[in-house]
Coordinates of C-alpha atoms in Angstrom, one line a residue:
X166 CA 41.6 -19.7 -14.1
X167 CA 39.2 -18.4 -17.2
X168 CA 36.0 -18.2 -16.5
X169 CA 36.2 -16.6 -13.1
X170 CA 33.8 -14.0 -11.6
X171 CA 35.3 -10.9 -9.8
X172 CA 33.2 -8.9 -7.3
X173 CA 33.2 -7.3 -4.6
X174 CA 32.3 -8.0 -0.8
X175 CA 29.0 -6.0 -0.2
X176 CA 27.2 -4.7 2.6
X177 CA 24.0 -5.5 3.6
X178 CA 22.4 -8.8 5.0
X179 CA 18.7 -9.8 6.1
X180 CA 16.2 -12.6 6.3
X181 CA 15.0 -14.2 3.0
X182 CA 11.1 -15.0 2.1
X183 CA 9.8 -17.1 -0.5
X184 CA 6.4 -15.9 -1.6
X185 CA 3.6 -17.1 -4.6
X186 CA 1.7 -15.2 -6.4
X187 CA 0.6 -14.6 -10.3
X188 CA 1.0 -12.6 -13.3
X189 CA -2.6 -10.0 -13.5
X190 CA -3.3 -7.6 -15.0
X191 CA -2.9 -4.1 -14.0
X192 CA -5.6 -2.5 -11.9
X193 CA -6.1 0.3 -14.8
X194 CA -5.9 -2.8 -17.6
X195 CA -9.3 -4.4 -16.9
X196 CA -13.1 -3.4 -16.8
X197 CA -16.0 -5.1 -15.9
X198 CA -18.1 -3.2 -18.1
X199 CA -21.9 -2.7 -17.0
X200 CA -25.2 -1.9 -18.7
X201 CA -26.5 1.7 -16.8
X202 CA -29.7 0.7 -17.3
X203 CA -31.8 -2.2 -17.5
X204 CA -33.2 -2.8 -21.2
X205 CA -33.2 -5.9 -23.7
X206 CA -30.5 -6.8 -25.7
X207 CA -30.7 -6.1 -28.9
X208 CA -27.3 -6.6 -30.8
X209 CA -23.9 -8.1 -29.7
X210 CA -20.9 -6.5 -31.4
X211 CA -17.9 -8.3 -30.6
X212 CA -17.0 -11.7 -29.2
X213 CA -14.4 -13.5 -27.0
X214 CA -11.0 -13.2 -28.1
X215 CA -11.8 -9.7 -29.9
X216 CA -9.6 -7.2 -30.3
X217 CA -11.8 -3.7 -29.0
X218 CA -10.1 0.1 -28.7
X219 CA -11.2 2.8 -26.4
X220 CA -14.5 4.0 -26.9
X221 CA -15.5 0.8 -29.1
X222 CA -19.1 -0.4 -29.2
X223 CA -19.7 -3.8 -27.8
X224 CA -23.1 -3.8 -27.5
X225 CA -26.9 -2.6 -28.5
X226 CA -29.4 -2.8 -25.9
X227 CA -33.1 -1.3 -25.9
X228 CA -34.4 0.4 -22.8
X229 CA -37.9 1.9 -21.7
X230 CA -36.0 3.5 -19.0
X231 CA -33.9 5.0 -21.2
X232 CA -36.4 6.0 -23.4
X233 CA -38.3 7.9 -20.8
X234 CA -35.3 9.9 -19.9
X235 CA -34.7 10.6 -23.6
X236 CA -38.6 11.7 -23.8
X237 CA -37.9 13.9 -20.6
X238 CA -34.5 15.6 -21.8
X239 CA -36.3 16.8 -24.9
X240 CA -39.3 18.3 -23.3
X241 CA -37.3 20.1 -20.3
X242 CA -35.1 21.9 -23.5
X243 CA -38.5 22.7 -25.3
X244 CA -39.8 24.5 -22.3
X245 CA -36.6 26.0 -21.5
X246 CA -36.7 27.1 -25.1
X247 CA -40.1 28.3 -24.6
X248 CA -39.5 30.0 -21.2
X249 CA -36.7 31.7 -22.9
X250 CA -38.6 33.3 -25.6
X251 CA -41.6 34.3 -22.9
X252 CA -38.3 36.0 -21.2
X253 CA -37.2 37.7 -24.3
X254 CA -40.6 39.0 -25.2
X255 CA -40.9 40.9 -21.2
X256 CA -38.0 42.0 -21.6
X257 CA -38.3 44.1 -24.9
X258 CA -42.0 45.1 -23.6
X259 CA -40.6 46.4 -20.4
X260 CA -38.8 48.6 -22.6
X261 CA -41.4 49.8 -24.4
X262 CA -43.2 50.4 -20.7
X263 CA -45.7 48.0 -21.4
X264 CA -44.7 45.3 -18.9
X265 CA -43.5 45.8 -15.2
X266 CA -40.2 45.3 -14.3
X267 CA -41.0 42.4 -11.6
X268 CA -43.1 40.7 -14.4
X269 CA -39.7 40.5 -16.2
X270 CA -37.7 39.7 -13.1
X271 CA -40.0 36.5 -12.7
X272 CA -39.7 35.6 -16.0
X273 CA -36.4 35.9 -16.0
X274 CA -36.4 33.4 -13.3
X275 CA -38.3 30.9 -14.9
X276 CA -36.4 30.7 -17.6
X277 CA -32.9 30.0 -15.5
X278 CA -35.1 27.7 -13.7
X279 CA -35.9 25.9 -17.0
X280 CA -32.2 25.9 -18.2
X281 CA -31.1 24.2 -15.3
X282 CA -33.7 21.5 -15.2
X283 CA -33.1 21.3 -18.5
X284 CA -29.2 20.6 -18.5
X285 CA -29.7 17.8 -15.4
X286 CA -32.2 16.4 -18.1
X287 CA -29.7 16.1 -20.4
X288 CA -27.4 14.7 -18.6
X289 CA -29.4 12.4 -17.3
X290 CA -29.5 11.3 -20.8
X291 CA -25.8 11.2 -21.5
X292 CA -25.3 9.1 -18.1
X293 CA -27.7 6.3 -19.3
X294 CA -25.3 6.1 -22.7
X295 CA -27.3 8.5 -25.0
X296 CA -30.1 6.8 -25.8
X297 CA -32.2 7.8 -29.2
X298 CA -35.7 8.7 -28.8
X299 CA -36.6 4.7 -29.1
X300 CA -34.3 4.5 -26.1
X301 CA -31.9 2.4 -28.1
X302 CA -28.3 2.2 -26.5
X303 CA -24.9 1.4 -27.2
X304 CA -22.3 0.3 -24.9
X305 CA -18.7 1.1 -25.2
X306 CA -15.2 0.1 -24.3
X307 CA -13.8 2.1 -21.7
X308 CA -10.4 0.4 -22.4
X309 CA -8.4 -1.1 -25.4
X310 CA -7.5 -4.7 -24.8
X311 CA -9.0 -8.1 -25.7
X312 CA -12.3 -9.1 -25.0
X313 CA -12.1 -12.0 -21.9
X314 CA -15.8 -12.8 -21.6
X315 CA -19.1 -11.6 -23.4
X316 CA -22.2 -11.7 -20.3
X317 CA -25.3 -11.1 -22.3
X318 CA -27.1 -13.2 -25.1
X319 CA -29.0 -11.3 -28.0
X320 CA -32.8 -11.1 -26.9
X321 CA -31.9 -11.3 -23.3
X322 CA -32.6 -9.2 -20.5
X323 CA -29.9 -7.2 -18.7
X324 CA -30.4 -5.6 -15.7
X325 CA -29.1 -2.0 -14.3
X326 CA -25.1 -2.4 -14.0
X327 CA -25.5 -6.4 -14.8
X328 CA -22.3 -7.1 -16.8
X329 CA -22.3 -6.9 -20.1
X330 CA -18.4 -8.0 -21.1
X331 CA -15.1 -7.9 -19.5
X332 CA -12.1 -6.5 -20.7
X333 CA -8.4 -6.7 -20.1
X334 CA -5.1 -5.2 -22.1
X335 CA -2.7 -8.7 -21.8
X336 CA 0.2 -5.7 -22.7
X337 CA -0.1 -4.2 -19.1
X338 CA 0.4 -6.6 -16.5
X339 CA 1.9 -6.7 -12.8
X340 CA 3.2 -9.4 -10.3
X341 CA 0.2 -9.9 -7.4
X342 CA 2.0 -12.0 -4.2
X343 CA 0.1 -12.9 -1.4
X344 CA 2.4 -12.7 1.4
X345 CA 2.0 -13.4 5.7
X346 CA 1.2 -10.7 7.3
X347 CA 4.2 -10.2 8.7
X348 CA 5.6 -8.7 5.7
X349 CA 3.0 -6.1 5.5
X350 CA 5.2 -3.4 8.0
X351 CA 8.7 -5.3 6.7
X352 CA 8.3 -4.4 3.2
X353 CA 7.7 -1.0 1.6
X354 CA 7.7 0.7 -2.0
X355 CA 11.0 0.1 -3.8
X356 CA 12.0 -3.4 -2.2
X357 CA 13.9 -5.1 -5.0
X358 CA 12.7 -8.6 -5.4
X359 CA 14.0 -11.6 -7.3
X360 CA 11.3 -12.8 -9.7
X361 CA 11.0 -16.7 -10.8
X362 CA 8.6 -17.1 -13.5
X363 CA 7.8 -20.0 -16.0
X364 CA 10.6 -19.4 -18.5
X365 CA 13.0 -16.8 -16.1
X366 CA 14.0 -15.5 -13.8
X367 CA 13.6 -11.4 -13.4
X368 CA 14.1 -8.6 -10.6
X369 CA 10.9 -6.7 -9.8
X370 CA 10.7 -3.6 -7.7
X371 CA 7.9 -3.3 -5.0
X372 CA 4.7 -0.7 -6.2
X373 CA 2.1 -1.4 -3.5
X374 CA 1.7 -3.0 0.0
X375 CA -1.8 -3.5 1.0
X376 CA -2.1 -5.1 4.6
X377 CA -5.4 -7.6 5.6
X378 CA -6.1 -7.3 1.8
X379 CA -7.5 -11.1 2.1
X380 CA -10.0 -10.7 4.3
X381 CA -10.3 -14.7 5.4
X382 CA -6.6 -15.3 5.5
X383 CA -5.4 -11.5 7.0
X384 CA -3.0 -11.7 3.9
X385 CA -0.9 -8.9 2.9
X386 CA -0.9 -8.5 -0.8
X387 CA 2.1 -7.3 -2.6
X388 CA 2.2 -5.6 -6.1
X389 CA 5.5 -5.2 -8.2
X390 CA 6.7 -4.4 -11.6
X391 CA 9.3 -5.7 -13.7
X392 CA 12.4 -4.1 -14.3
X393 CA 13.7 -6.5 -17.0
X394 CA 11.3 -5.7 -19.8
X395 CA 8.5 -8.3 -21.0
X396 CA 6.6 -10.3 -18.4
X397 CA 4.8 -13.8 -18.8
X398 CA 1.2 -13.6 -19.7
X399 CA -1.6 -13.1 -17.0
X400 CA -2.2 -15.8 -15.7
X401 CA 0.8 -17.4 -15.0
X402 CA 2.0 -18.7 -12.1
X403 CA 5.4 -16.9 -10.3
X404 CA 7.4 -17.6 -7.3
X405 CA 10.0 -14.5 -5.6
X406 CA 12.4 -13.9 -2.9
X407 CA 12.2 -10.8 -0.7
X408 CA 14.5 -9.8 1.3
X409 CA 13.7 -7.5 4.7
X410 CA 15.8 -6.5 7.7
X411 CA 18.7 -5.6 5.3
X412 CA 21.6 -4.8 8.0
X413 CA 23.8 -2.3 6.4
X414 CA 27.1 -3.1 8.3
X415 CA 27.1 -6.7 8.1
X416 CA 29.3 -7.8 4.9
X417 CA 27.7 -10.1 2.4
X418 CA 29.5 -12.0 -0.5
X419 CA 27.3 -14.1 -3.8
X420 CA 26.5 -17.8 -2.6
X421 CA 28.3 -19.0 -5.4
X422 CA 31.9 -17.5 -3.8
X423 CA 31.5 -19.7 -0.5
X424 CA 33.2 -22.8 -1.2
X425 CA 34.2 -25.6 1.2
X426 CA 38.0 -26.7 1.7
X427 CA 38.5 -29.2 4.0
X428 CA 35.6 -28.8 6.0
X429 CA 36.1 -25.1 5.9
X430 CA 33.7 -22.2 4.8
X431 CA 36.2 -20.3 2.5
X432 CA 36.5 -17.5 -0.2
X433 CA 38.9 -16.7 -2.6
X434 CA 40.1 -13.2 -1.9
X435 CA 42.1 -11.5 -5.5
X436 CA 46.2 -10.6 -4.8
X437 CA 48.9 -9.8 -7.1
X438 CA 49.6 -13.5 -7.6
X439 CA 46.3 -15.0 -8.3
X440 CA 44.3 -16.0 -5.6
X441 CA 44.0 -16.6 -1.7
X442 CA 42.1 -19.1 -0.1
X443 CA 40.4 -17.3 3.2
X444 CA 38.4 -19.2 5.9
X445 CA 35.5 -17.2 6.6
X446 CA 32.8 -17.5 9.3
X447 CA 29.3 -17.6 7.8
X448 CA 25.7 -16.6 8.5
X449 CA 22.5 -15.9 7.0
X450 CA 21.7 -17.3 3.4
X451 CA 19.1 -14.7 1.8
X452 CA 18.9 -13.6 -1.7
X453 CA 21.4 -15.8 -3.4
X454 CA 23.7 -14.0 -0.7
X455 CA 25.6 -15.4 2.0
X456 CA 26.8 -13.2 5.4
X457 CA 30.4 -12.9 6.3
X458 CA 30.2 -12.7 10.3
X459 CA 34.2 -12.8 10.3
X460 CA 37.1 -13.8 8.0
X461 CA 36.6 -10.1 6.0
X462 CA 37.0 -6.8 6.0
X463 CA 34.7 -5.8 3.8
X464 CA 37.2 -4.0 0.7
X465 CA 38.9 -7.3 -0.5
X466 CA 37.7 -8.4 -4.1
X467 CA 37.3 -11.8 -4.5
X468 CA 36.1 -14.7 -6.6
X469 CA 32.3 -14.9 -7.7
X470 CA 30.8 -16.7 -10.3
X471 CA 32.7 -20.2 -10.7
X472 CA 34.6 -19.7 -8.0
X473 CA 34.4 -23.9 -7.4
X474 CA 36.9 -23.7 -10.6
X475 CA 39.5 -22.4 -7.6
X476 CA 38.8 -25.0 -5.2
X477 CA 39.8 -27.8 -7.9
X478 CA 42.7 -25.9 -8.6
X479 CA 43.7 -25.5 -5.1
X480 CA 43.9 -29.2 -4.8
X481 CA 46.2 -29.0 -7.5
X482 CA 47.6 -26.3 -5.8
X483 CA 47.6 -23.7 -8.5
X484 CA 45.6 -21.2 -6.0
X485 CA 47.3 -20.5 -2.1
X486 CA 45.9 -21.5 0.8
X487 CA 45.8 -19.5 3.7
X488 CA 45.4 -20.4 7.5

């Protein structure tokens, strides 16, 4: 008959689980981001729904704090300056023999002293978002994505690492499942996974297994990526089947080549003059896969997809039977 799926009788077999879980966004696709320090907000830059790229400013905010670390970054680099030239001037009078050499040596001392202070000053300064000497501050995006919500309101207060925005890229996304915790020592990196979303289905390979990840529930938490491509948005709501305890000897044929003759589990095994009715002895349904515990022998090829095409035809008997 046209139309018929050949395939072969595969190994394998285990216990099937359906968990939930959603579409979110990758753990590198999203930021919180937070003001360093506390200050008054001067300017908003961008607004829900916004398009931002790395290193984008989102906001304007006015500090005191930050204005003091400014004001203290610029007069550790003049004394450093200053301790620098005192350095200088010993050291050319202690070659004239004017100066001692331990006057040098001290300051000498002083003046690496003052670097250094000088350089945590600074970065200080560069920490707090590089305020200007009115300690005036801008925030950036330390991702590209879309804006998702905007926390501040111009004239508004914000406090030291109080949210300022959130961001998220919508292009990087992965499949979050919460899953009993059971699973977490049954499932492991590189566990395929069949993937029912909105609008598909998809296969998804296993990235991550995090055991007691809900701390209420003891829930393990399962991460996956897609391997067919484009994903729904974040957001949206997926189902999957995992299979564990995958038994490598056992023989395993598609769901759809199981059909039922006369109150028979049977399969249609491919010969040189069409096709053979087999009785079969099944098992364990998992995976859109059904377990062969006898009937087999594991190299026969036989009728997959639309195999219930044969079974009509058998009653017509276009396709043997055998016993």
């Amino acid at each position: 008959a046209s139309g018929i799926g050949i395939v072969n009788v595969s190994r394998g077999g285990g216990n099937e689980y359906r968990l939930s879980g959603r579409v979110e966004p990758a753990v590198d696709a999203k930021a919180i981001v937070a003001a360093v320090t506390s200050g008054r907000v001067e300017q908003i830059l961008v607004a829900t729904g916004a398009s931002v790229e790395v290193g984008q400013s989102l906001a304007i905010i006015v500090s005191g704090e930050a204005a003091t670390l400014r004001a203290n970054a610029d007069a550790a680099v003049a004394e450093a300056e200053a301790a620098r030239l005192v350095y200088q001037r010993d050291l050319n009078l202690v070659a004239q023999g004017i100066v001692a050499r331990q006057e040098m040596e001290a300051s000498r001392a002083r003046s690496l002293a003052a670097d250094a202070a000088a350089r945590a000053a600074q970065a200080q300064v560069a920490a707090s978002g590089s305020p200007d000497t009115s300690g005036r501050l801008t925030i950036n995006s330390p991702i590209a994505g879309i804006v998702s919500a905007v926390n501040i309101t111009p004239g508004g207060v914000v406090a030291a690492g109080g949210a300022v925005a959130e961001i998220a890229d919508p292009a990087r996304v992965e499949l979050v499942f919460n899953a009993p915790p059971a699973l977490a020592s049954a499932v492991t990196t590189e566990t395929r996974i069949q993937v029912t979303g909105t609008s598909r289905n998809f296969d998804a390979v296993v990235v991550g297994v995090a055991a007691n990840a809900r701390e209420q529930s003891g829930a393990t938490v399962i991460r996956a990526r897609s391997t067919a491509g484009d994903l729904p948005p974040a957001g949206s709501p997926i189902t999957a089947i995992v299979v564990t305890d995958t038994q490598e000897a056992g023989l395993t044929v598609p769901a759809d080549a199981v059909q039922t003759v006369e109150g028979q589990s049977v399969v249609f095994v491919v010969e040189d003059s069409g096709f053979r009715a087999t009785p079969v002895l099944v098992g364990r349904r998992a995976g859109g896969f059904i377990e062969i515990l006898n009937g087999l022998s594991g190299n026969e090829r036989i009728a997959g997809t639309n195999a219930f095409l044969l079974k009509a035809e058998l009653a017509k008997g276009e396709a043997e039977h055998g016993h």
